[in-house]
Tab-separated table of C-alpha atoms in Angstrom:
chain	number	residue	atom	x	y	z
A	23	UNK	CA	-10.639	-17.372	-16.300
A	24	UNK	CA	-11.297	-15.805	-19.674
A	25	UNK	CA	-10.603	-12.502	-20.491
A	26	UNK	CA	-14.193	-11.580	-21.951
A	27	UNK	CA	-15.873	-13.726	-19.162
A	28	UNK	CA	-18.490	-11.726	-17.918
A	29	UNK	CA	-17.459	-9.452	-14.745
A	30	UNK	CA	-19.306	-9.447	-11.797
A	31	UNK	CA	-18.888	-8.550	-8.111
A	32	UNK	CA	-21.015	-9.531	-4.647
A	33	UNK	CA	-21.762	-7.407	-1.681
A	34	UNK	CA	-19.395	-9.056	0.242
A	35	UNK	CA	-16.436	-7.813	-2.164
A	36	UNK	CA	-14.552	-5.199	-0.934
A	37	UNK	CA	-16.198	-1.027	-2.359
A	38	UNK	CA	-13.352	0.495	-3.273
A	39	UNK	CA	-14.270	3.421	-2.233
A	40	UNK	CA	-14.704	2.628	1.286
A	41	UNK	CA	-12.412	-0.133	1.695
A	42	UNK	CA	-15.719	-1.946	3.456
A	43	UNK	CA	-17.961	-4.378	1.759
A	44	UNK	CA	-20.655	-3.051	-0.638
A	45	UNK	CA	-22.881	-4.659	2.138
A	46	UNK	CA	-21.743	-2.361	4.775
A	47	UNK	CA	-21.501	0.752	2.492
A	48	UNK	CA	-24.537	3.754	2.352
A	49	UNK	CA	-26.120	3.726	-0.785
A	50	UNK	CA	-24.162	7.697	-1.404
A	51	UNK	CA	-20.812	5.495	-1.407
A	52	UNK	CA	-21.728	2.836	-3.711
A	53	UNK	CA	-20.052	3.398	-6.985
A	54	UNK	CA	-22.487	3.004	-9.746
A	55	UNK	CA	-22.800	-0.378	-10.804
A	56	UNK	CA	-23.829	-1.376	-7.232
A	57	UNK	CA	-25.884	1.468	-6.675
A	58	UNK	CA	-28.019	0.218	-9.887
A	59	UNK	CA	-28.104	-2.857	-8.532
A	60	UNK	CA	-29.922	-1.713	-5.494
A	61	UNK	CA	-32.398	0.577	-6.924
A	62	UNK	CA	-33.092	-1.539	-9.902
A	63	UNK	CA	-32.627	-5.545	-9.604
A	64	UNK	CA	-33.627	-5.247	-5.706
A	65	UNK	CA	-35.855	-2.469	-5.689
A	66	UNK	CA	-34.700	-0.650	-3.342
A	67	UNK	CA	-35.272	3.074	-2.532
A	68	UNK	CA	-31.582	4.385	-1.261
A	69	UNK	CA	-33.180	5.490	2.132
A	70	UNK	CA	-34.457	2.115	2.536
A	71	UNK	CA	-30.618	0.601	1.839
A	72	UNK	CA	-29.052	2.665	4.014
A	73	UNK	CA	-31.549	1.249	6.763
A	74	UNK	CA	-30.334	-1.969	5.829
A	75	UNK	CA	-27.073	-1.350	6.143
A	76	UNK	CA	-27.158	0.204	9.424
A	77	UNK	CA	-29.262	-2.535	11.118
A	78	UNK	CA	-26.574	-5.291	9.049
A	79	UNK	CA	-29.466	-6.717	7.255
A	80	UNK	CA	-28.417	-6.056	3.387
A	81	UNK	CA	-26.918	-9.445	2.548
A	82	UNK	CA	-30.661	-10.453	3.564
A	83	UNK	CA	-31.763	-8.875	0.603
A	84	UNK	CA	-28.660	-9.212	-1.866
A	85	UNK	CA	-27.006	-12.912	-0.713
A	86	UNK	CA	-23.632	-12.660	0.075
A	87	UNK	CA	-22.127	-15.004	-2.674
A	88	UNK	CA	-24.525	-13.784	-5.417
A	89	UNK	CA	-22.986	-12.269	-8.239
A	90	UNK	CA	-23.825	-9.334	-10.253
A	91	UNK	CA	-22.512	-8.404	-13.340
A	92	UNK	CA	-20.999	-4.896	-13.706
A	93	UNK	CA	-22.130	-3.396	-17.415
A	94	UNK	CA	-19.335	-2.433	-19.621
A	95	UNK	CA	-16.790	-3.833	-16.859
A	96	UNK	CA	-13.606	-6.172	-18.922
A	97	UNK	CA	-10.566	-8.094	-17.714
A	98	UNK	CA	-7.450	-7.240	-19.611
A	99	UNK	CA	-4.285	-9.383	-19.478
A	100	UNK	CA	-1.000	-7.695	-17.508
A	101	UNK	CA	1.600	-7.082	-19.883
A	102	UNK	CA	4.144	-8.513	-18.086
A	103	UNK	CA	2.950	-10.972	-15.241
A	104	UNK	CA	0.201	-13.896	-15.786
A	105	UNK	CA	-3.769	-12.804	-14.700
A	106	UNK	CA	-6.151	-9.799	-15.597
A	107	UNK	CA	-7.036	-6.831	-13.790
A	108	UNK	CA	-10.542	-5.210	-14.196
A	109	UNK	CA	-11.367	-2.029	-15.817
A	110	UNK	CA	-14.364	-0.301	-15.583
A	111	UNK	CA	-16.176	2.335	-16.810
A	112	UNK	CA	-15.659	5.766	-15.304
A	113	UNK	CA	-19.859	6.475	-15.557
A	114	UNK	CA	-19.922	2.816	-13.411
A	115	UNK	CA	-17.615	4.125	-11.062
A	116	UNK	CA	-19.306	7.358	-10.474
A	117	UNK	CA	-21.420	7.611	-7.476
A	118	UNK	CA	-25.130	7.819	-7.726
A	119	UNK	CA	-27.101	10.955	-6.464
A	120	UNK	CA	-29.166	10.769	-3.273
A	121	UNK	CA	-32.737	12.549	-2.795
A	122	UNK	CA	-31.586	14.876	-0.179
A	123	UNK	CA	-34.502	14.104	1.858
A	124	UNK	CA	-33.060	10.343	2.516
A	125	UNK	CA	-29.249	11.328	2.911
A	126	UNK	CA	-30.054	11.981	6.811
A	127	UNK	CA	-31.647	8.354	7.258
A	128	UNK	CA	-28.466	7.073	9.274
A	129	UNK	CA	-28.074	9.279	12.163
């Protein structure tokens, strides 16, 4: 793997902010980059996501293997071992904010 390749992720990687998949994560715990995905490429309202999630239907709208690529993300070599890690932007990172009137979807 190249170190400019493109970086992506799928909903069945690991969030880490949950330590769950991005699949099983509310839409108010997806770091950016996923929340994008889910509002823009699917289309999705968050209230609508976090339905999905609860009822374990959100790989039926995102695939489980498909990949999605995570803007401004880069792999970086490790000084002193062989392989990259991933950095990405803080503002990717960042949670996205909820409408308050779909936060109490999941009861």
């Amino acid at each position: 793997m190249r170190a400019d390749s493109l970086v992506t992720f799928t909903f069945a990687d690991v969030n880490p902010i949950t330590e769950q998949t991005y699949a099983r994560s509310v839409f108010a715990e997806l770091p950016g980059y996923a929340a994008d995905v889910v509002t823009g490429t699917l289309a999705l309202e968050p209230g609508e996501w976090d339905v999905l999630v609860a009822d374990d239907e959100a790989f039926d709208f995102t695939g489980a293997t498909t990949p999605y690529p995570i803007p401004g993300a880069t792999r970086r070599p490790f000084a002193h071992a062989e392989g990259f890690y991933v950095v990405v932007p803080s503002e990717q990172m960042a949670t996205r904010e909820s409408p308050e009137d779909i936060i109490e979807v999941i009861g």
